Coordinates of C-alpha atoms in Angstrom, one line a residue:
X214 CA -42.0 -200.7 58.5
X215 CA -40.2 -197.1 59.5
X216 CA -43.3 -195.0 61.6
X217 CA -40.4 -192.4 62.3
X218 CA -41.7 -190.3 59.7
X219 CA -38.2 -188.8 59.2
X220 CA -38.3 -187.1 55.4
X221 CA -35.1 -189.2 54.3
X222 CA -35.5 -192.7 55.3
X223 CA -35.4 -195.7 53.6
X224 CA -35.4 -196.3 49.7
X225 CA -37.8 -195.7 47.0
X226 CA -36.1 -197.6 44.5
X227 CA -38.0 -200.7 42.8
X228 CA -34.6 -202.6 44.5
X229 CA -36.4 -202.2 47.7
X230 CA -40.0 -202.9 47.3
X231 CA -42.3 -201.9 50.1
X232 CA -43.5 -205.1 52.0
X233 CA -47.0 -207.0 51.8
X234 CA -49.8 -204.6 52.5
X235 CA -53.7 -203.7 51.8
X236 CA -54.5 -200.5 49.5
X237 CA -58.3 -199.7 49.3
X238 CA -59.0 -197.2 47.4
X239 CA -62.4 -195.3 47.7
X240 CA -64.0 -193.9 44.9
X241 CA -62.0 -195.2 42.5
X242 CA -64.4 -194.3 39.4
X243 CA -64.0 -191.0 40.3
X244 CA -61.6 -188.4 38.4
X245 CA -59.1 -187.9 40.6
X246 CA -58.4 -191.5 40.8
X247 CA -58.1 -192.4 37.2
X248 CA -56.4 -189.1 36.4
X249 CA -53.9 -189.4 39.0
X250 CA -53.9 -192.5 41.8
X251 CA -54.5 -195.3 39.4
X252 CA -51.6 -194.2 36.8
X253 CA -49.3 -193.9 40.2
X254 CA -50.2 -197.4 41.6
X255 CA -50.3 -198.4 38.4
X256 CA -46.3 -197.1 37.5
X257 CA -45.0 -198.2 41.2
X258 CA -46.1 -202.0 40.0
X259 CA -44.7 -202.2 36.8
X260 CA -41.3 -201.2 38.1
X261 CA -41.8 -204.0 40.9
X262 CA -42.5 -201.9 44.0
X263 CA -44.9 -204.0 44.9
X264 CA -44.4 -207.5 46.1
X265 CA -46.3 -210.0 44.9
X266 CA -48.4 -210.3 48.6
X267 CA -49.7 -207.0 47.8
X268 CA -53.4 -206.5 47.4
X269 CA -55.2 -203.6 45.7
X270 CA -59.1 -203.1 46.1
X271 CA -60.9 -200.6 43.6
X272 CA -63.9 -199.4 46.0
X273 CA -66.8 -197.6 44.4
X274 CA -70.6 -197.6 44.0
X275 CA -70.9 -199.6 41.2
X276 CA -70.4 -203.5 41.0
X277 CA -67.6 -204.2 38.6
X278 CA -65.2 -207.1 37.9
X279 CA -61.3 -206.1 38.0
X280 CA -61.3 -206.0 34.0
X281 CA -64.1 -204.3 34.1
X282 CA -61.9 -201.7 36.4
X283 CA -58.9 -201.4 34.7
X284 CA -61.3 -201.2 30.9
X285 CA -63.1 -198.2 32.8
X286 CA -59.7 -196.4 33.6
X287 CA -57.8 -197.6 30.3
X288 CA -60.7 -195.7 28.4
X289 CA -60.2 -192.3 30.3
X290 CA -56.8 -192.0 29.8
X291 CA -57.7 -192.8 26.1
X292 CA -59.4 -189.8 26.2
X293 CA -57.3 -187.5 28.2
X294 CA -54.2 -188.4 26.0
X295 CA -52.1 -190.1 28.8
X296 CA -50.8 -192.9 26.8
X297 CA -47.7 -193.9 29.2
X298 CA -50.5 -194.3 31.6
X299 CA -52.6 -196.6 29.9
X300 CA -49.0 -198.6 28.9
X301 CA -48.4 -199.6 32.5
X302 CA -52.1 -200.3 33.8
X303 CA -51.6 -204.3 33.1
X304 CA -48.8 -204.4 35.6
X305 CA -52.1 -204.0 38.4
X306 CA -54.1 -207.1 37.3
X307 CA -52.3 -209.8 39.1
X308 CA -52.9 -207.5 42.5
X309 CA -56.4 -206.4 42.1
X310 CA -59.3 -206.9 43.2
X311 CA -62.7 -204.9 43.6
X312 CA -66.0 -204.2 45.9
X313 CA -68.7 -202.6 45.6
X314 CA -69.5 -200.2 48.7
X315 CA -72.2 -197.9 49.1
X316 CA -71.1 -195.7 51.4
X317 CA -74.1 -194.4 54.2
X318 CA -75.8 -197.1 53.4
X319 CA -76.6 -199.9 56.3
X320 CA -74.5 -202.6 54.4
X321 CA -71.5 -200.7 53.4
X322 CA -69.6 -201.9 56.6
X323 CA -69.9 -205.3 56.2
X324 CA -69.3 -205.5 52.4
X325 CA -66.1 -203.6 53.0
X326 CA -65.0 -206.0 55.8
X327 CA -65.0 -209.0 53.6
X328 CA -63.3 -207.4 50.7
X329 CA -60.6 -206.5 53.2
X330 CA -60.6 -210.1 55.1
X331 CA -57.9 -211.9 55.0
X332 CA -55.8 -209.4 53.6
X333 CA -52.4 -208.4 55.0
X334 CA -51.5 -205.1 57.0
X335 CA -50.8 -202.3 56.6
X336 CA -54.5 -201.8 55.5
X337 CA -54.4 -198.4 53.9
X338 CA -57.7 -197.0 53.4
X339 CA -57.4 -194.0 50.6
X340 CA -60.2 -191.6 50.8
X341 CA -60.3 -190.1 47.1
X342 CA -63.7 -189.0 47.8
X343 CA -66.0 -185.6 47.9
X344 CA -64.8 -184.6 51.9
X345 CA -68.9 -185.0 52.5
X346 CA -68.3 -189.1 52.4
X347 CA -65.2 -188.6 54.8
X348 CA -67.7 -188.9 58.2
X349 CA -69.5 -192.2 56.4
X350 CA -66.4 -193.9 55.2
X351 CA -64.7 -193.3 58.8
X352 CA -67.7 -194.9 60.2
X353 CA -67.4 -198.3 58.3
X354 CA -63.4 -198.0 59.6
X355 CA -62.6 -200.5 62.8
X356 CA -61.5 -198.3 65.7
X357 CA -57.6 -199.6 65.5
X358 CA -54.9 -197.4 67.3
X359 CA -51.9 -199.0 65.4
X360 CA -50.3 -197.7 62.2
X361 CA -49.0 -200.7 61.4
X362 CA -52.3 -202.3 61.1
X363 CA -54.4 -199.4 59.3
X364 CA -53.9 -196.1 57.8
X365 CA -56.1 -193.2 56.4
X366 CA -55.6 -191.4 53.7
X367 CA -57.6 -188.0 53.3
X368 CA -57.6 -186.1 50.0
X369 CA -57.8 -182.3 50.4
X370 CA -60.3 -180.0 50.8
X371 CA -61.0 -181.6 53.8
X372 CA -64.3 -180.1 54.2
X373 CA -64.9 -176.5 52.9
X374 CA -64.3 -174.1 56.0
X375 CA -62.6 -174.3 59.4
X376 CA -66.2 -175.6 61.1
X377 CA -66.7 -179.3 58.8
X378 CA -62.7 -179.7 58.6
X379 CA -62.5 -179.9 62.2
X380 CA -65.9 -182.3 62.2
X381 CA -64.1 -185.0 59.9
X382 CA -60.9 -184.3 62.5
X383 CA -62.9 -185.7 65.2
X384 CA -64.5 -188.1 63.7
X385 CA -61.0 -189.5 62.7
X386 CA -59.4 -188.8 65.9
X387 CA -62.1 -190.8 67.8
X388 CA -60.8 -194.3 65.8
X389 CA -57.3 -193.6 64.6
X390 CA -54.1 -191.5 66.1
X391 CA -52.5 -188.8 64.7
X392 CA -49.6 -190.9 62.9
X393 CA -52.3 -193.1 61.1
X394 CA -53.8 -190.0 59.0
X395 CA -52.7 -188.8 56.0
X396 CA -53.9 -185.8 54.9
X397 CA -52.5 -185.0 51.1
X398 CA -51.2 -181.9 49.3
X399 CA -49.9 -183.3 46.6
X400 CA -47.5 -180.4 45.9
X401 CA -45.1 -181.3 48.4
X402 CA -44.9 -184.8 46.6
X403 CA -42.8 -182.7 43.8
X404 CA -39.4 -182.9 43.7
X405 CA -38.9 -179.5 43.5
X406 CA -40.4 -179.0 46.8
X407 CA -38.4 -181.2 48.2
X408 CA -35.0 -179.8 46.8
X409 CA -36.2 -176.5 48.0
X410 CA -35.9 -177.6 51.6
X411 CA -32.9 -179.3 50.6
X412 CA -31.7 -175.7 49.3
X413 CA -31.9 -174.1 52.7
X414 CA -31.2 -176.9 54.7
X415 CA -28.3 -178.3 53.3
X416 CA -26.4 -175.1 51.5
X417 CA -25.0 -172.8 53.9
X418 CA -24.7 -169.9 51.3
X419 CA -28.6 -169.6 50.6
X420 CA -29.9 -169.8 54.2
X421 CA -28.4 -166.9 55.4
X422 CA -30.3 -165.1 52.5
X423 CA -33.5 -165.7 53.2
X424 CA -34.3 -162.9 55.3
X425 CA -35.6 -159.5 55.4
X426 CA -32.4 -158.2 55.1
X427 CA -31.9 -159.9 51.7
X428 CA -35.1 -160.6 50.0
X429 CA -37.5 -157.9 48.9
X430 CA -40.7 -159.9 48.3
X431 CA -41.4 -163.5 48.0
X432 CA -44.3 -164.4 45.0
X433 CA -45.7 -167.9 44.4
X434 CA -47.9 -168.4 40.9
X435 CA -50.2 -171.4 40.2
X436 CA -51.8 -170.3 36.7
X437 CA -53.9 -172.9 34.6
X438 CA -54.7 -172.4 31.4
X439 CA -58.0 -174.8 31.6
X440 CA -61.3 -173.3 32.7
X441 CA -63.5 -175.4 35.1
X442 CA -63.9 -178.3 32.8
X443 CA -66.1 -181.0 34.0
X444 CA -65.7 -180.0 38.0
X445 CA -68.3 -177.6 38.1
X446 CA -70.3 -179.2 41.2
X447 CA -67.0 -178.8 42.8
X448 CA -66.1 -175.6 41.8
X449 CA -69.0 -173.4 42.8
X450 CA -69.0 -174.7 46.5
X451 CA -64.9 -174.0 46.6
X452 CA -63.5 -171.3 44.4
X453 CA -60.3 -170.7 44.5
X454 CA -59.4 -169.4 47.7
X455 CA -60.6 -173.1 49.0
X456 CA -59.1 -174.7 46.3
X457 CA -55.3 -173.6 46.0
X458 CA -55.1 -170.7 48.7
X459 CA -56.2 -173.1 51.5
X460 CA -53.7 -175.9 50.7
X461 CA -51.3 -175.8 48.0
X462 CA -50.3 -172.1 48.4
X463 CA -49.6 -171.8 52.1
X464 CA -48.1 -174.9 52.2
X465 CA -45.2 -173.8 49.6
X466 CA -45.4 -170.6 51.6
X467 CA -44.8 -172.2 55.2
X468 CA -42.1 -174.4 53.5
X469 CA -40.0 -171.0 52.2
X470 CA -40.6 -168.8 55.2
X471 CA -39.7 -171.8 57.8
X472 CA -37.3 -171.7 60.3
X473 CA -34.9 -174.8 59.9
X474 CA -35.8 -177.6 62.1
X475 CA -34.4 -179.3 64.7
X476 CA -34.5 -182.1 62.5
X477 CA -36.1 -183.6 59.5
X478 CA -38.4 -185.7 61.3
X479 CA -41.7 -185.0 60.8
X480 CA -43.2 -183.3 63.9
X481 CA -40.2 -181.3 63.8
X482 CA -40.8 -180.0 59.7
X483 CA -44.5 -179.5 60.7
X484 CA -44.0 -177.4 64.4
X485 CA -41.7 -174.7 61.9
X486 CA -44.5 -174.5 59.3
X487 CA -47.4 -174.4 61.8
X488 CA -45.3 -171.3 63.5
X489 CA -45.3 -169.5 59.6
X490 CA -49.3 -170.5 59.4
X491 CA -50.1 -168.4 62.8
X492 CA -47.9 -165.9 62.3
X493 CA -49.5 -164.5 58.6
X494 CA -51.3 -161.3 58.5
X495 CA -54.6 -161.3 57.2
X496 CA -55.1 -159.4 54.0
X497 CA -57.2 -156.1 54.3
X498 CA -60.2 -155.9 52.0
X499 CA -60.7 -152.2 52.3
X500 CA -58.7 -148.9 51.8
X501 CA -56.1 -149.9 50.0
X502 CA -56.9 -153.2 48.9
X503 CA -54.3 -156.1 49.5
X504 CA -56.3 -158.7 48.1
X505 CA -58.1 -159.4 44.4
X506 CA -60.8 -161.9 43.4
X507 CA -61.4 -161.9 39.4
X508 CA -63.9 -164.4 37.6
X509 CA -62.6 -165.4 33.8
X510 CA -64.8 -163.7 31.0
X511 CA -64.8 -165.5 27.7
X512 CA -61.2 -165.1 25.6
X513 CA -58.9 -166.4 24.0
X514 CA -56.4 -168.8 25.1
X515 CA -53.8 -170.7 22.8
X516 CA -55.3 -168.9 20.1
X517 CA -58.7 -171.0 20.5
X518 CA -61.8 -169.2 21.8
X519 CA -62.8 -170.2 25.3
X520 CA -66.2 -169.6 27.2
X521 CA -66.5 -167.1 30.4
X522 CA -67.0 -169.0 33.1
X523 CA -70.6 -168.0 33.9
X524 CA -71.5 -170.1 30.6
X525 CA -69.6 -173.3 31.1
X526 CA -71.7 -176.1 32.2
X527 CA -72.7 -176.5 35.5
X528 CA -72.5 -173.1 36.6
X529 CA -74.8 -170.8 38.1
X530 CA -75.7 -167.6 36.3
X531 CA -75.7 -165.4 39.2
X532 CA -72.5 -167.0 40.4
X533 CA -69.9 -165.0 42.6
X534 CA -67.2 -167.7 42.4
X535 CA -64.0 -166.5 42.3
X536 CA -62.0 -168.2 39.7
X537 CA -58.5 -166.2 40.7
X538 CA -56.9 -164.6 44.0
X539 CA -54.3 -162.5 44.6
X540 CA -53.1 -160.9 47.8
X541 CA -50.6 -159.4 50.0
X542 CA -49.4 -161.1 53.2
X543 CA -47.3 -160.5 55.6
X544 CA -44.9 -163.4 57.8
X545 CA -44.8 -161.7 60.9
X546 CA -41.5 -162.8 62.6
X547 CA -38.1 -161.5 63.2
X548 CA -36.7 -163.1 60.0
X549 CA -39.2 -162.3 57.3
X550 CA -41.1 -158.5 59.3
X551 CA -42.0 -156.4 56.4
X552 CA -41.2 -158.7 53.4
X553 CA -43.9 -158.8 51.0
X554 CA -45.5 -162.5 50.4
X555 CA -47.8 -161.8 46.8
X556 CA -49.7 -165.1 46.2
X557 CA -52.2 -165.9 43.3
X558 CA -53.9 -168.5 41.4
X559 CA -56.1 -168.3 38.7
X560 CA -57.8 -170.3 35.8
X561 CA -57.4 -169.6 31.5
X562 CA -54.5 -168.0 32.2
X563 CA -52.1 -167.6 29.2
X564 CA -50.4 -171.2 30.3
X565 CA -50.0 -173.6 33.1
X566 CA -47.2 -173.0 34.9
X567 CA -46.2 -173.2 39.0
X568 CA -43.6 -171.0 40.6
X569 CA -42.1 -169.5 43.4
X570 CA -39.5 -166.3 42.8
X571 CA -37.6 -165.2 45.6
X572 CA -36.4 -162.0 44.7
X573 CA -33.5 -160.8 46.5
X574 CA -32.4 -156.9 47.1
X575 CA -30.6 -155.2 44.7
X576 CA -26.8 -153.5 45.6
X577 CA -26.7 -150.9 48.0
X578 CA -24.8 -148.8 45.0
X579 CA -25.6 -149.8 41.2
X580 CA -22.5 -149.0 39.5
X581 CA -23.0 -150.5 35.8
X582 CA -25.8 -150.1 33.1
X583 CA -29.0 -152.1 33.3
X584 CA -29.9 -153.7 29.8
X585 CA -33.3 -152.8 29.0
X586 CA -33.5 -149.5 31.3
X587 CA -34.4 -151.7 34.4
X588 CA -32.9 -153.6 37.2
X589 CA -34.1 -156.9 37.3
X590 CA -32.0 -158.3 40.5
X591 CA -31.3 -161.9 41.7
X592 CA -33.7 -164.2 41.8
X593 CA -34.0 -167.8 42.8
X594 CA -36.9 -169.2 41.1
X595 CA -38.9 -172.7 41.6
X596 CA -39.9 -173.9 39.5
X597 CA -42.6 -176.8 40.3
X598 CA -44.4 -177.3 36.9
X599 CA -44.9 -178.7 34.1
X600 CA -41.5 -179.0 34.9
X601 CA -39.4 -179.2 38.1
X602 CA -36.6 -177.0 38.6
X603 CA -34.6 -174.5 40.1
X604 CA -33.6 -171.4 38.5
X605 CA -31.1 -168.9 40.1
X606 CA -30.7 -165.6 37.9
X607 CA -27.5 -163.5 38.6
X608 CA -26.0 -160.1 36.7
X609 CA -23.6 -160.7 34.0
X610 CA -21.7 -158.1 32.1
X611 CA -22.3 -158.2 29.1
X612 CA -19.9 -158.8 26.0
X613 CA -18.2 -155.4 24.9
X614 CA -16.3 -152.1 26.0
X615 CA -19.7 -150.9 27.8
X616 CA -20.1 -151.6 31.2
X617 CA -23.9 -152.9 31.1
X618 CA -25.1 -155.9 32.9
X619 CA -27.8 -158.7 32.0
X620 CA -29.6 -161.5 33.5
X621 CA -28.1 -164.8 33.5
X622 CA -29.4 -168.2 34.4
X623 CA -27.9 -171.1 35.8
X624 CA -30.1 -174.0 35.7
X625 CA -30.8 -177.7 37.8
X626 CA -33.4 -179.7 35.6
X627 CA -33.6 -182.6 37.6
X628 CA -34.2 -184.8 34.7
X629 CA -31.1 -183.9 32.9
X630 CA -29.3 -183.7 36.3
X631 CA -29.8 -187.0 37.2
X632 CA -30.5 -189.1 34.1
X633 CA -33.3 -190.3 35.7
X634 CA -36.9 -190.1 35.9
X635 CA -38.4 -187.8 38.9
X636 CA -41.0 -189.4 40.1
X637 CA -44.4 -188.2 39.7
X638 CA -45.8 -186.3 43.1
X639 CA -48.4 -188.9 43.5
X640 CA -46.1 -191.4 43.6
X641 CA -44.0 -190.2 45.6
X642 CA -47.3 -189.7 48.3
X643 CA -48.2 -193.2 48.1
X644 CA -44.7 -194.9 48.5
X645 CA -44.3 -192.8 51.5
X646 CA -48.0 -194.0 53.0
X647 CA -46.7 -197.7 52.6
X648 CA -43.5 -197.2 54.3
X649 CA -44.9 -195.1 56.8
X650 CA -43.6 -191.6 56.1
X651 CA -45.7 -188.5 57.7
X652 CA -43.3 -185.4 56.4
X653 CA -44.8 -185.0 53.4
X654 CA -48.0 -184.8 54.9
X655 CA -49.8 -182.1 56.7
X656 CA -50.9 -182.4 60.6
X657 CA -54.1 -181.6 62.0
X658 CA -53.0 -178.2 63.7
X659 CA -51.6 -177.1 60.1
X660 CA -54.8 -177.7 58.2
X661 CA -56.8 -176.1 60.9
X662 CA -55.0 -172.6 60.8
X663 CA -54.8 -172.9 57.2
X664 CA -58.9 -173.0 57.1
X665 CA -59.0 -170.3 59.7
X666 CA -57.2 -167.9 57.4
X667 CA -59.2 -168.6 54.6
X668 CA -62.6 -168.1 56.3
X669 CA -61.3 -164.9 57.6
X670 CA -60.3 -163.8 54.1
X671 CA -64.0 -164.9 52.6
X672 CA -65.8 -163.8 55.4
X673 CA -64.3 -160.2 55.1
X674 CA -65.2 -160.3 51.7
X675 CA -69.0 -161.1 52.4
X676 CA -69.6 -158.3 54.7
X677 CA -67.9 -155.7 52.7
X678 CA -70.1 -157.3 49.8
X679 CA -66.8 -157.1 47.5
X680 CA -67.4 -160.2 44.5
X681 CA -64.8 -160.8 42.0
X682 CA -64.3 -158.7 38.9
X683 CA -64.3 -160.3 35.4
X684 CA -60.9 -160.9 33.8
X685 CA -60.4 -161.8 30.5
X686 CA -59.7 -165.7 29.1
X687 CA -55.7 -165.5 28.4
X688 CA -54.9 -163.2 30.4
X689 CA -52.9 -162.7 33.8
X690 CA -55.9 -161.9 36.1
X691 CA -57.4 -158.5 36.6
X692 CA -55.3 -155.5 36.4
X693 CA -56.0 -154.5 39.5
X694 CA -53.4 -157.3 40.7
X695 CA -50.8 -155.8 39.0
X696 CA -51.5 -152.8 40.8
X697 CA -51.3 -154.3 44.1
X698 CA -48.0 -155.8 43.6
X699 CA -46.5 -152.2 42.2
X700 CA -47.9 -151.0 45.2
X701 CA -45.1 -153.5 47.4
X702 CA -42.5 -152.6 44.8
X703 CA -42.5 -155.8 42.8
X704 CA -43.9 -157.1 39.3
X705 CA -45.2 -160.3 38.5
X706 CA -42.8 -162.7 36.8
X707 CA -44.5 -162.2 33.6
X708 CA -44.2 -158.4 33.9
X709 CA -40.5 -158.5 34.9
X710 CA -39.4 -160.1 32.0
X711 CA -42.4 -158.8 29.7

């Protein structure tokens, strides 16, 4: 197998199936795995990815056969709607097999052993687990210093401040080396993540761009239009500064503000994010405030009344969870000094969407008409869901004797592009952990300074005893966000175009 980590090596196509290996996947009757693991192992085997040596174990509390499994998982994507899901489940019978573990317990080691017996390497050992089980299921783990006999897998958070994240780092380090864990963000699994670096790294025209001399502010968007849902547990002990600020966010961040790398090997990609992580400025709290916290109140969203959020299930009356973010940042190096970074997230938000809009400087001297009273600029736009593309927005003049200019898109939809599927991020993740890829995965040091920043945000917030402000369901967050970013000089996407 390649351990050189490099970003393009090898083949993903189902013409060059991964070799014989051992996928264990922990907690597999939990959401995340029947929402999105199980439908990716499940699509990689019905196009033949697998070969037929391949084993897949379904570890979880409960005792079940395979078809018991497989009937578990076919019945939640019944109910979430996913029916090309369900279509290609089948294709994982032949490879499956399951065990029951319980993990903390006295026998969990030795049950886990003899489900894995036998069984060819690569043993991959996927932790899609609450990051409190991490410690135990690292515990039951053979001390092995060799990726090509064992790999970890470590869904995000990884703990929920700087203090337990570097606790399940030790505990990991003590067994395993640093190119046998595989810490996920699943948004650098999306193809439009990975064009992005291909953008700058293999266009001459756009790197020179990127830089305070030609962009005016940087903004990246995750909005959801769902509430909390089911995840409530979850969700009060994160909010979403720990949820998406802490790893989706500054990862997309690191990968725009980056300097190019020696290489696209994978040490090389993470050294130039880790040097974007360190150099951020830290939000102030006070004075003029250059961050925002909002909770959703109850609204309306698709035209269907929603609840606030203190009356979904699960939540605590009282509670000060923050169910948005915005904030003002600052990447303090030579390149990007002064240029505004506006980041924010936030639930029942009008619609689900995922962006990143680098907004370029306008002309030193306008000399034509702006439709609509306004200049609107260049932009090169991001798009990462729920579709993936890239957008870049120019100035046209329009059609006529007046000399009046409008924007323009020209589009890459990498669907239509290519003809082809994209393959889904999680998919992308796991054939990557079986052939030994680390690029798309984030290093120990990166997660580390990306908790550090986050527990300096939250614990600035404590002591000033500033708690989020209710927003209302189907709307764009508080308006005091909207402020903030007028205050840089920029507008929302929604606000530029509204």
């Amino acid at each position: 197998m390649n351990q050189s980590g490099n970003l393009g090596s090898g083949s993903d196509s189902a013409a060059n199936p991964v070799g014989e290996f051992t996928f264990v996947l922990h907690g597999a009757g939990g959401d995340l795995a029947k929402r999105k693991i199980i439908p990716a192992l499940a699509q990689l085997a019905s196009v033949g990815y697998f070969s037929p040596g391949a084993r897949l174990i379904f570890a979880q509390r409960e005792a079940l056969s395979p078809a018991q499994a497989l009937a578990e998982v076919d019945a939640f994507l019944a109910r979430t709607g996913d029916a090309a899901a369900r279509a290609t489940l089948p294709a994982l019978a032949p490879l499956l097999s399951t065990c029951s573990v319980r993990l903390g317990e006295p026998t969990a080691k030795a049950g886990l052993d003899a489900a894995i017996a036998q069984g060819p390497h690569p043993v991959v050992h996927y932790a899609a687990l609450p990051s409190s089980r991490f410690k135990d299921l690292i515990a039951c783990l053979p001390e092995e210093r060799s990726a090509q006999r064992l790999r970890l897998v470590l869904e995000k958070p990884l703990g929920f401040n700087a203090r337990e994240s570097a606790e399940i780092e030790a505990a990991a380090a003590a067994k395993f080396n640093e190119d046998q864990i595989f810490r996920i963000d699943h948004y650098l699994g999306k193809q439009a993540v990975q064009n992005l670096l291909a953008l700058r790294l293999g266009n001459r025209i756009f790197e020179p761009l990127l830089t305070r001399e030609h962009v005016a502010s940087v903004q990246i968007t995750v909005a959801e239009d769902l509430g909390v849902e089911d995840r409530a547990g979850f969700y009060e002990h994160a909010g979403a500064l720990r949820d998406m600020v802490q790893s989706h966010m500054l990862q997309l961040l690191a990968i725009v503000a980056m300097e190019p790398p020696v290489s696209l090997e994978a040490n090389s990609l993470r050294d130039e994010k880790l040097k974007v992580l360190r150099s951020l400025k830290v939000p102030q709290v006070l004075g003029t405030p250059e961050i925002i916290t909002g909770q959703y109140a109850e609204g309306y969203v698709k035209g269907q009344p929603v609840p606030g959020y203190l009356h979904e299930p699960g939540v605590h009356a009282q509670s000060c969870t923050e169910t948005y973010v915005a904030f003002r940042t600052e990447v303090q190096t030579w390149r990007w000094a002064g240029v505004p970074f506006l980041l924010r997230t936030g639930k029942r938000m009008p619609r689900r969407f995922a962006e990143i809009v680098i907004q370029f400087r306008d002309v030193p001297k306008p000399l034509y008409e702006p439709v609509g009273g306004h200049w609107s600029g260049n932009q090169l736009v991001i798009h990462l869901q729920p579709d993936d593309k890239l957008e870049l927005k120019l100035l046209a003049k329009t059609p006529g004797e007046r000399l009046r200019l409008k924007p323009v898109s020209l589009d890459l939809d990498f669907f239509n592009t290519w003809r082809i599927p994209v393959r889904d991020a999680y998919e992308r993740l796991i054939t990557d952990i079986l052939r030994g890829r680390l690029s798309l995965f984030l290093r120990r040091d990166e997660v580390q300074t990306q908790w550090e920043f986050v527990d300096r945000i939250l614990a600035d917030l404590k002591q000033h005893g500033l708690g989020p402000v209710p927003y209302t369901s189907g709307t764009y967050g508080p308006s005091a966000a909207t402020a903030m970013a007028l205050r840089t000089g920029a507008l929302w996407s929604e606000d530029a175009v509204s």
